[in-house]
Amino acid sequence: MGKKMFVLIVVLMSISLIGIISVQLYWINNAVESKKEQFKNDVQKSLGRVTERINEKEEQQIENVIQGFLDRQTLADNAQIKNFLFQQIDTTNNRKITYGTTILEENFEIPLDFLDNETIIFKRVSGKKDFFQTSFRKDDDHIFKSADEKRYSFLGRMKKYESFQISEITKDFKSKNPINQRVSNRELNETIKDELRKRNIHLDFKYGVYSNDGLATKLKSGYYTINQKDSYPYPLFYDTNNNPEYILNLEFPAQNKHILSGISNILLLSLFFIFIIVVAFSSSLYQLIKQKKIAQIKTDFINNMTHEFKTPIATINLALDSIRNPKIINDNEKVLRYVNMIREENKRMHTQVENVLRISRLEKNQLDISKETVDIHDIIEHGITHVSLLVNDKRGTIETHFHAITAEISGNEFHLTNVIVNMLENAIKYSITPPKINVYTESTNKFFIVEIKDEGIGMSKSVQKSVFNKFYREQKGNIHDIKGHGLGLAYVKEIVEKHHGTVFVESEKGEGSTFTVKLPLI
């Protein structure tokens, strides 16, 4: 995959992810706002009913007092009768229509205890309505005589007028009494709670009643202080001009929790899907980057392997050409030297191929690792002997510092020797100056610890994270100043883990590296 195509795919995937998440977040925000609006409407309706109930109760209280007094008082303090008469003559149909009304006004002086024993004048109005309709006809002498009469009468009290009076008395009561005498904290609290419960709002709330001028009253819950942002205001009482006189403010401390709980299932589901999308995107992006790195690493590996094979193949071809030369073919000494050269180069290629196959078998668990009791100090000594020629060739030194009290572990001597050799070779290869390598050992109650410390070029933090990965090399492509295929340390890690141990590296750029292996003791 080309770099441009890779970048294009990542950009398109990122745009799609951002778009999907944006739509989801927009939907979630709309759902929350809709729930808030619904909650607000329910609260406003509840407060409206609270106001209605308290005002109705106030009027009902006055009406009950008046009606109770009227039921007990049979005679009015004074009364008057008014009569009204209206006639209409229809000459076309020979009819006469008469309307008559008699009104009895009885005035009662009623004391009201809740108005500091003030008295009010209440008019009880009763009325009688009469309706007459008379039809006339001419007789033989052309005289009009009554032929048909209809009479209707209605008796009753004028309830609308009495209700009007009660309403006016209530207004007077409101203007004279303080608000805390008109309604109690307990009554207001219970009424609010009841109305909220009817709309499935079971939340703790705080309230406070303020005058139209913003002054607090005694009607409030605890030490309530108004919060204009979070409170729901609603007129509780009106003045004589029908303007809001007292405002009831209601707040819910757990309002947001209640709103979110209403859509919690769909909200969690939506967030879960967003999480799945992000995880899928991240995994896809990670796999893309990983595959790109693997492709690059494989390309580098093939380039390095090709270069490593070029030299022995060329050497073998030259040796064969030399042997075929008539001047040399009869020289046994030269033929033997060329044959040994071919053997060594063939052995070199075989070793490189075997390294690749060995790491492959390790990954597939096809490599047989038989274990026995071994002395790790002996294995380290054997590994040092194996690389001694390389060290001497570079005029370097390897010093051992064996401080471990116990050195016996359960392991495979061949593979553990390769582990030590690979780490020593790595220290030699990455030392620009003559290599100075120190090997330390120590033991704890449970582990044998080997530290191989060099003074080479070291490595950065990012390289340390990948140094044990298969095919990984800090130097890429056809750069062959340091030979290798990136398999040595990967092999070390696999073998150590097969022995239930751990391996890690500590390094600073330009200050060398320290490789540490921890293996369980018997």
Tab-separated table of N, CA, C and O in Angstrom, residues 174-260:
chain	number	residue	atom	x	y	z
A	174	LYS	N	-57.147	39.294	50.901
A	174	LYS	CA	-55.766	39.162	50.459
A	174	LYS	C	-54.963	40.429	50.727
A	174	LYS	O	-53.794	40.377	51.102
A	175	SER	N	-55.587	41.572	50.510
A	175	SER	CA	-54.863	42.830	50.668
A	175	SER	C	-54.572	43.152	52.130
A	175	SER	O	-53.625	43.863	52.443
A	176	LYS	N	-55.391	42.601	53.064
A	176	LYS	CA	-55.234	42.939	54.467
A	176	LYS	C	-54.419	41.928	55.247
A	176	LYS	O	-53.819	42.253	56.263
A	177	ASN	N	-54.372	40.669	54.810
A	177	ASN	CA	-53.674	39.627	55.573
A	177	ASN	C	-52.280	39.348	54.992
A	177	ASN	O	-52.117	39.276	53.768
A	178	PRO	N	-51.251	39.158	55.855
A	178	PRO	CA	-49.932	38.742	55.367
A	178	PRO	C	-50.017	37.362	54.720
A	178	PRO	O	-50.866	36.546	55.081
A	179	ILE	N	-49.100	37.105	53.801
A	179	ILE	CA	-49.193	35.865	53.012
A	179	ILE	C	-49.035	34.625	53.866
A	179	ILE	O	-49.646	33.585	53.605
A	180	ASN	N	-48.207	34.696	54.940
A	180	ASN	CA	-47.990	33.510	55.769
A	180	ASN	C	-49.216	33.146	56.602
A	180	ASN	O	-49.315	32.055	57.146
A	181	GLN	N	-50.218	34.094	56.709
A	181	GLN	CA	-51.474	33.774	57.380
A	181	GLN	C	-52.514	33.230	56.401
A	181	GLN	O	-53.513	32.645	56.800
A	182	ARG	N	-52.249	33.445	55.132
A	182	ARG	CA	-53.187	32.964	54.116
A	182	ARG	C	-52.917	31.512	53.727
A	182	ARG	O	-53.820	30.765	53.344
A	183	VAL	N	-51.632	31.124	53.788
A	183	VAL	CA	-51.268	29.749	53.475
A	183	VAL	C	-50.052	29.391	54.318
A	183	VAL	O	-49.150	30.197	54.508
A	184	SER	N	-50.025	28.180	54.844
A	184	SER	CA	-48.917	27.750	55.698
A	184	SER	C	-47.852	27.031	54.873
A	184	SER	O	-48.105	26.559	53.760
A	185	ASN	N	-46.651	26.944	55.454
A	185	ASN	CA	-45.557	26.226	54.794
A	185	ASN	C	-45.925	24.762	54.577
A	185	ASN	O	-45.650	24.193	53.521
A	186	ARG	N	-46.554	24.161	55.567
A	186	ARG	CA	-46.909	22.754	55.463
A	186	ARG	C	-47.912	22.518	54.337
A	186	ARG	O	-47.769	21.583	53.539
A	187	GLU	N	-48.936	23.390	54.290
A	187	GLU	CA	-49.961	23.241	53.247
A	187	GLU	C	-49.351	23.420	51.868
A	187	GLU	O	-49.641	22.649	50.936
A	188	LEU	N	-48.495	24.441	51.723
A	188	LEU	CA	-47.873	24.698	50.429
A	188	LEU	C	-46.977	23.538	50.029
A	188	LEU	O	-47.005	23.075	48.872
A	189	ASN	N	-46.191	23.024	50.972
A	189	ASN	CA	-45.286	21.915	50.679
A	189	ASN	C	-46.059	20.668	50.266
A	189	ASN	O	-45.706	19.995	49.283
A	190	GLU	N	-47.123	20.338	50.993
A	190	GLU	CA	-47.907	19.147	50.672
A	190	GLU	C	-48.615	19.287	49.329
A	190	GLU	O	-48.733	18.327	48.568
A	191	THR	N	-49.094	20.488	49.043
A	191	THR	CA	-49.786	20.710	47.761
A	191	THR	C	-48.822	20.556	46.593
A	191	THR	O	-49.138	19.927	45.571
A	192	ILE	N	-47.622	21.130	46.733
A	192	ILE	CA	-46.613	21.005	45.673
A	192	ILE	C	-46.247	19.542	45.472
A	192	ILE	O	-46.188	19.037	44.346
A	193	LYS	N	-46.016	18.843	46.571
A	193	LYS	CA	-45.624	17.436	46.484
A	193	LYS	C	-46.709	16.603	45.820
A	193	LYS	O	-46.412	15.717	44.996
A	194	ASP	N	-47.960	16.873	46.147
A	194	ASP	CA	-49.074	16.109	45.589
A	194	ASP	C	-49.192	16.334	44.086
A	194	ASP	O	-49.393	15.381	43.322
A	195	GLU	N	-49.074	17.590	43.659
A	195	GLU	CA	-49.212	17.886	42.231
A	195	GLU	C	-48.038	17.318	41.423
A	195	GLU	O	-48.221	16.854	40.299
A	196	LEU	N	-46.841	17.363	42.004
A	196	LEU	CA	-45.682	16.790	41.301
A	196	LEU	C	-45.835	15.281	41.181
A	196	LEU	O	-45.501	14.689	40.151
A	197	ARG	N	-46.352	14.665	42.250
A	197	ARG	CA	-46.519	13.217	42.231
A	197	ARG	C	-47.497	12.786	41.143
A	197	ARG	O	-47.351	11.718	40.551
A	198	LYS	N	-48.518	13.609	40.893
A	198	LYS	CA	-49.502	13.277	39.849
A	198	LYS	C	-48.858	13.218	38.468
A	198	LYS	O	-49.373	12.574	37.564
A	199	ARG	N	-47.713	13.918	38.307
A	199	ARG	CA	-47.016	13.922	37.014
A	199	ARG	C	-45.713	13.123	37.076
A	199	ARG	O	-44.776	13.379	36.324
A	200	ASN	N	-45.694	12.160	38.002
A	200	ASN	CA	-44.566	11.220	38.128
A	200	ASN	C	-43.232	11.920	38.372
A	200	ASN	O	-42.183	11.491	37.862
A	201	ILE	N	-43.272	12.993	39.128
A	201	ILE	CA	-42.037	13.675	39.534
A	201	ILE	C	-41.843	13.411	41.026
A	201	ILE	O	-42.494	14.041	41.863
A	202	HIS	N	-40.973	12.462	41.335
A	202	HIS	CA	-40.740	12.081	42.730
A	202	HIS	C	-39.342	12.541	43.138
A	202	HIS	O	-38.453	11.725	43.372
A	203	LEU	N	-39.156	13.833	43.187
A	203	LEU	CA	-37.852	14.405	43.495
A	203	LEU	C	-37.936	15.294	44.726
A	203	LEU	O	-38.977	15.900	44.996
A	204	ASP	N	-36.831	15.356	45.449
A	204	ASP	CA	-36.745	16.338	46.529
A	204	ASP	C	-36.677	17.731	45.915
A	204	ASP	O	-36.037	17.923	44.862
A	205	PHE	N	-37.337	18.666	46.554
A	205	PHE	CA	-37.370	20.022	45.999
A	205	PHE	C	-37.210	21.051	47.107
A	205	PHE	O	-37.382	20.757	48.296
A	206	LYS	N	-36.885	22.251	46.697
A	206	LYS	CA	-36.818	23.409	47.591
A	206	LYS	C	-37.678	24.508	46.972
A	206	LYS	O	-37.761	24.603	45.744
A	207	TYR	N	-38.310	25.297	47.835
A	207	TYR	CA	-39.165	26.349	47.300
A	207	TYR	C	-39.021	27.603	48.156
A	207	TYR	O	-38.557	27.570	49.310
A	208	GLY	N	-39.453	28.696	47.564
A	208	GLY	CA	-39.486	29.967	48.272
A	208	GLY	C	-40.462	30.901	47.586
A	208	GLY	O	-40.574	30.904	46.352
A	209	VAL	N	-41.199	31.650	48.367
A	209	VAL	CA	-42.168	32.611	47.816
A	209	VAL	C	-41.590	34.010	47.992
A	209	VAL	O	-41.196	34.403	49.096
A	210	TYR	N	-41.538	34.737	46.888
A	210	TYR	CA	-40.989	36.093	46.884
A	210	TYR	C	-42.056	37.068	46.393
A	210	TYR	O	-42.900	36.714	45.549
A	211	SER	N	-41.996	38.282	46.933
A	211	SER	CA	-42.919	39.312	46.463
A	211	SER	C	-42.513	39.764	45.074
A	211	SER	O	-41.415	39.434	44.588
A	212	ASN	N	-43.398	40.518	44.448
A	212	ASN	CA	-43.110	40.999	43.094
A	212	ASN	C	-41.891	41.910	43.067
A	212	ASN	O	-41.267	42.097	42.021
A	213	ASP	N	-41.547	42.474	44.243
A	213	ASP	CA	-40.373	43.345	44.335
A	213	ASP	C	-39.097	42.562	44.613
A	213	ASP	O	-38.022	43.154	44.766
A	214	GLY	N	-39.193	41.244	44.698
A	214	GLY	CA	-38.020	40.422	44.933
A	214	GLY	C	-37.687	40.193	46.393
A	214	GLY	O	-36.611	39.679	46.707
A	215	LEU	N	-38.603	40.572	47.299
A	215	LEU	CA	-38.355	40.392	48.725
A	215	LEU	C	-38.823	38.999	49.158
A	215	LEU	O	-39.885	38.527	48.747
A	216	ALA	N	-38.015	38.349	49.989
A	216	ALA	CA	-38.352	37.000	50.456
A	216	ALA	C	-39.453	37.067	51.506
A	216	ALA	O	-39.570	38.035	52.254
A	217	THR	N	-40.278	36.026	51.551
A	217	THR	CA	-41.325	35.902	52.566
A	217	THR	C	-40.961	34.747	53.500
A	217	THR	O	-39.937	34.080	53.325
A	218	LYS	N	-41.823	34.513	54.473
A	218	LYS	CA	-41.585	33.418	55.408
A	218	LYS	C	-41.945	32.060	54.816
A	218	LYS	O	-41.671	31.019	55.422
A	219	LEU	N	-42.569	32.074	53.662
A	219	LEU	CA	-42.927	30.811	53.007
A	219	LEU	C	-41.725	30.307	52.202
A	219	LEU	O	-41.483	30.729	51.070
A	220	LYS	N	-40.978	29.393	52.771
A	220	LYS	CA	-39.820	28.825	52.091
A	220	LYS	C	-39.396	27.558	52.818
A	220	LYS	O	-39.781	27.316	53.956
A	221	SER	N	-38.607	26.746	52.127
A	221	SER	CA	-38.126	25.500	52.720
A	221	SER	C	-36.708	25.725	53.236
A	221	SER	O	-35.800	26.017	52.467
A	222	GLY	N	-36.544	25.603	54.548
A	222	GLY	CA	-35.223	25.756	55.153
A	222	GLY	C	-34.632	27.132	54.911
A	222	GLY	O	-35.316	28.167	55.002
A	223	TYR	N	-33.342	27.124	54.548
A	223	TYR	CA	-32.637	28.373	54.261
A	223	TYR	C	-32.548	28.574	52.750
A	223	TYR	O	-31.471	28.697	52.170
A	224	TYR	N	-33.714	28.592	52.145
A	224	TYR	CA	-33.765	28.691	50.682
A	224	TYR	C	-33.310	30.063	50.203
A	224	TYR	O	-33.705	31.094	50.757
A	225	THR	N	-32.455	30.045	49.192
A	225	THR	CA	-32.041	31.272	48.504
A	225	THR	C	-32.301	31.075	47.025
A	225	THR	O	-31.892	30.060	46.448
A	226	ILE	N	-32.948	32.019	46.415
A	226	ILE	CA	-33.362	31.866	45.019
A	226	ILE	C	-32.163	31.773	44.090
A	226	ILE	O	-31.159	32.474	44.268
A	227	ASN	N	-32.260	30.879	43.137
A	227	ASN	CA	-31.265	30.737	42.076
A	227	ASN	C	-31.999	30.925	40.749
A	227	ASN	O	-32.721	30.044	40.299
A	228	GLN	N	-31.805	32.098	40.164
A	228	GLN	CA	-32.576	32.443	38.968
A	228	GLN	C	-32.361	31.456	37.825
A	228	GLN	O	-33.259	31.225	37.016
A	229	LYS	N	-31.172	30.856	37.762
A	229	LYS	CA	-30.851	29.971	36.647
A	229	LYS	C	-31.595	28.641	36.733
A	229	LYS	O	-32.088	28.126	35.725
A	230	ASP	N	-31.680	28.081	37.936
A	230	ASP	CA	-32.223	26.726	38.093
A	230	ASP	C	-33.646	26.686	38.650
A	230	ASP	O	-34.209	25.600	38.787
A	231	SER	N	-34.217	27.834	38.992
A	231	SER	CA	-35.545	27.823	39.617
A	231	SER	C	-36.649	27.941	38.567
A	231	SER	O	-36.434	28.453	37.471
A	232	TYR	N	-37.823	27.447	38.957
A	232	TYR	CA	-39.017	27.537	38.124
A	232	TYR	C	-39.998	28.498	38.811
A	232	TYR	O	-40.606	28.137	39.820
A	233	PRO	N	-40.164	29.733	38.298
A	233	PRO	CA	-41.070	30.691	38.940
A	233	PRO	C	-42.498	30.545	38.413
A	233	PRO	O	-42.715	30.183	37.249
A	234	TYR	N	-43.471	30.838	39.295
A	234	TYR	CA	-44.877	30.829	38.876
A	234	TYR	C	-45.660	31.725	39.845
A	234	TYR	O	-45.461	31.640	41.063
A	235	PRO	N	-46.554	32.588	39.299
A	235	PRO	CA	-47.337	33.473	40.185
A	235	PRO	C	-48.214	32.664	41.141
A	235	PRO	O	-48.950	31.779	40.722
A	236	LEU	N	-48.126	33.007	42.430
A	236	LEU	CA	-48.933	32.320	43.438
A	236	LEU	C	-50.202	33.111	43.758
A	236	LEU	O	-51.296	32.536	43.821
A	237	PHE	N	-50.089	34.404	43.965
A	237	PHE	CA	-51.231	35.275	44.242
A	237	PHE	C	-51.159	36.515	43.355
A	237	PHE	O	-50.062	36.958	42.973
A	238	TYR	N	-52.347	37.064	43.055
A	238	TYR	CA	-52.447	38.266	42.237
A	238	TYR	C	-53.028	39.393	43.082
A	238	TYR	O	-53.809	39.167	44.020
A	239	ASP	N	-52.683	40.655	42.704
A	239	ASP	CA	-53.247	41.806	43.427
A	239	ASP	C	-54.596	42.178	42.827
A	239	ASP	O	-55.133	41.484	41.942
A	240	THR	N	-55.174	43.282	43.290
A	240	THR	CA	-56.510	43.692	42.832
A	240	THR	C	-56.533	44.066	41.361
A	240	THR	O	-57.595	44.065	40.733
A	241	ASN	N	-55.367	44.417	40.827
A	241	ASN	CA	-55.283	44.756	39.402
A	241	ASN	C	-54.934	43.542	38.542
A	241	ASN	O	-54.589	43.681	37.372
A	242	ASN	N	-55.003	42.373	39.173
A	242	ASN	CA	-54.723	41.109	38.481
A	242	ASN	C	-53.275	41.004	37.997
A	242	ASN	O	-52.990	40.349	37.004
A	243	ASN	N	-52.359	41.668	38.707
A	243	ASN	CA	-50.933	41.551	38.431
A	243	ASN	C	-50.305	40.612	39.468
A	243	ASN	O	-50.741	40.580	40.618
A	244	PRO	N	-49.275	39.845	39.077
A	244	PRO	CA	-48.638	38.940	40.046
A	244	PRO	C	-48.129	39.701	41.268
A	244	PRO	O	-47.381	40.667	41.138
A	245	GLU	N	-48.558	39.257	42.454
A	245	GLU	CA	-48.141	39.913	43.692
A	245	GLU	C	-47.079	39.093	44.413
A	245	GLU	O	-46.124	39.650	44.965
A	246	TYR	N	-47.217	37.745	44.393
A	246	TYR	CA	-46.241	36.856	44.996
A	246	TYR	C	-45.886	35.754	43.996
A	246	TYR	O	-46.757	35.209	43.321
A	247	ILE	N	-44.569	35.453	43.940
A	247	ILE	CA	-44.062	34.463	42.984
A	247	ILE	C	-43.535	33.255	43.755
A	247	ILE	O	-42.738	33.388	44.680
A	248	LEU	N	-43.997	32.082	43.365
A	248	LEU	CA	-43.501	30.832	43.936
A	248	LEU	C	-42.344	30.325	43.075
A	248	LEU	O	-42.493	30.129	41.868
A	249	ASN	N	-41.167	30.129	43.687
A	249	ASN	CA	-39.975	29.625	42.986
A	249	ASN	C	-39.676	28.213	43.480
A	249	ASN	O	-39.598	27.975	44.690
A	250	LEU	N	-39.503	27.312	42.527
A	250	LEU	CA	-39.297	25.905	42.849
A	250	LEU	C	-37.976	25.432	42.233
A	250	LEU	O	-37.667	25.752	41.082
A	251	GLU	N	-37.194	24.666	43.004
A	251	GLU	CA	-35.922	24.136	42.519
A	251	GLU	C	-35.814	22.657	42.855
A	251	GLU	O	-36.351	22.197	43.865
A	252	PHE	N	-35.080	21.932	41.982
A	252	PHE	CA	-34.837	20.492	42.181
A	252	PHE	C	-33.329	20.253	42.185
A	252	PHE	O	-32.689	20.346	41.126
A	253	PRO	N	-32.738	19.948	43.348
A	253	PRO	CA	-31.294	19.704	43.390
A	253	PRO	C	-30.838	18.558	42.481
A	253	PRO	O	-29.758	18.604	41.918
A	254	ALA	N	-31.679	17.524	42.346
A	254	ALA	CA	-31.299	16.348	41.540
A	254	ALA	C	-31.997	16.357	40.181
A	254	ALA	O	-32.281	15.294	39.618
A	255	GLN	N	-32.243	17.549	39.656
A	255	GLN	CA	-32.998	17.662	38.400
A	255	GLN	C	-32.270	16.967	37.236
A	255	GLN	O	-32.874	16.199	36.495
A	256	ASN	N	-30.961	17.265	37.076
A	256	ASN	CA	-30.221	16.698	35.950
A	256	ASN	C	-30.175	15.178	36.016
A	256	ASN	O	-30.284	14.495	34.993
A	257	LYS	N	-30.017	14.650	37.223
A	257	LYS	CA	-29.994	13.194	37.382
A	257	LYS	C	-31.328	12.589	36.982
A	257	LYS	O	-31.379	11.540	36.334
A	258	HIS	N	-32.425	13.268	37.365
A	258	HIS	CA	-33.761	12.771	37.005
A	258	HIS	C	-33.973	12.806	35.499
A	258	HIS	O	-34.521	11.860	34.918
A	259	ILE	N	-33.523	13.885	34.857
A	259	ILE	CA	-33.708	14.015	33.411
A	259	ILE	C	-32.918	12.932	32.681
A	259	ILE	O	-33.423	12.286	31.752
A	260	LEU	N	-31.670	12.717	33.116
A	260	LEU	CA	-30.844	11.707	32.453
A	260	LEU	C	-31.346	10.298	32.728
A	260	LEU	O	-31.232	9.414	31.871
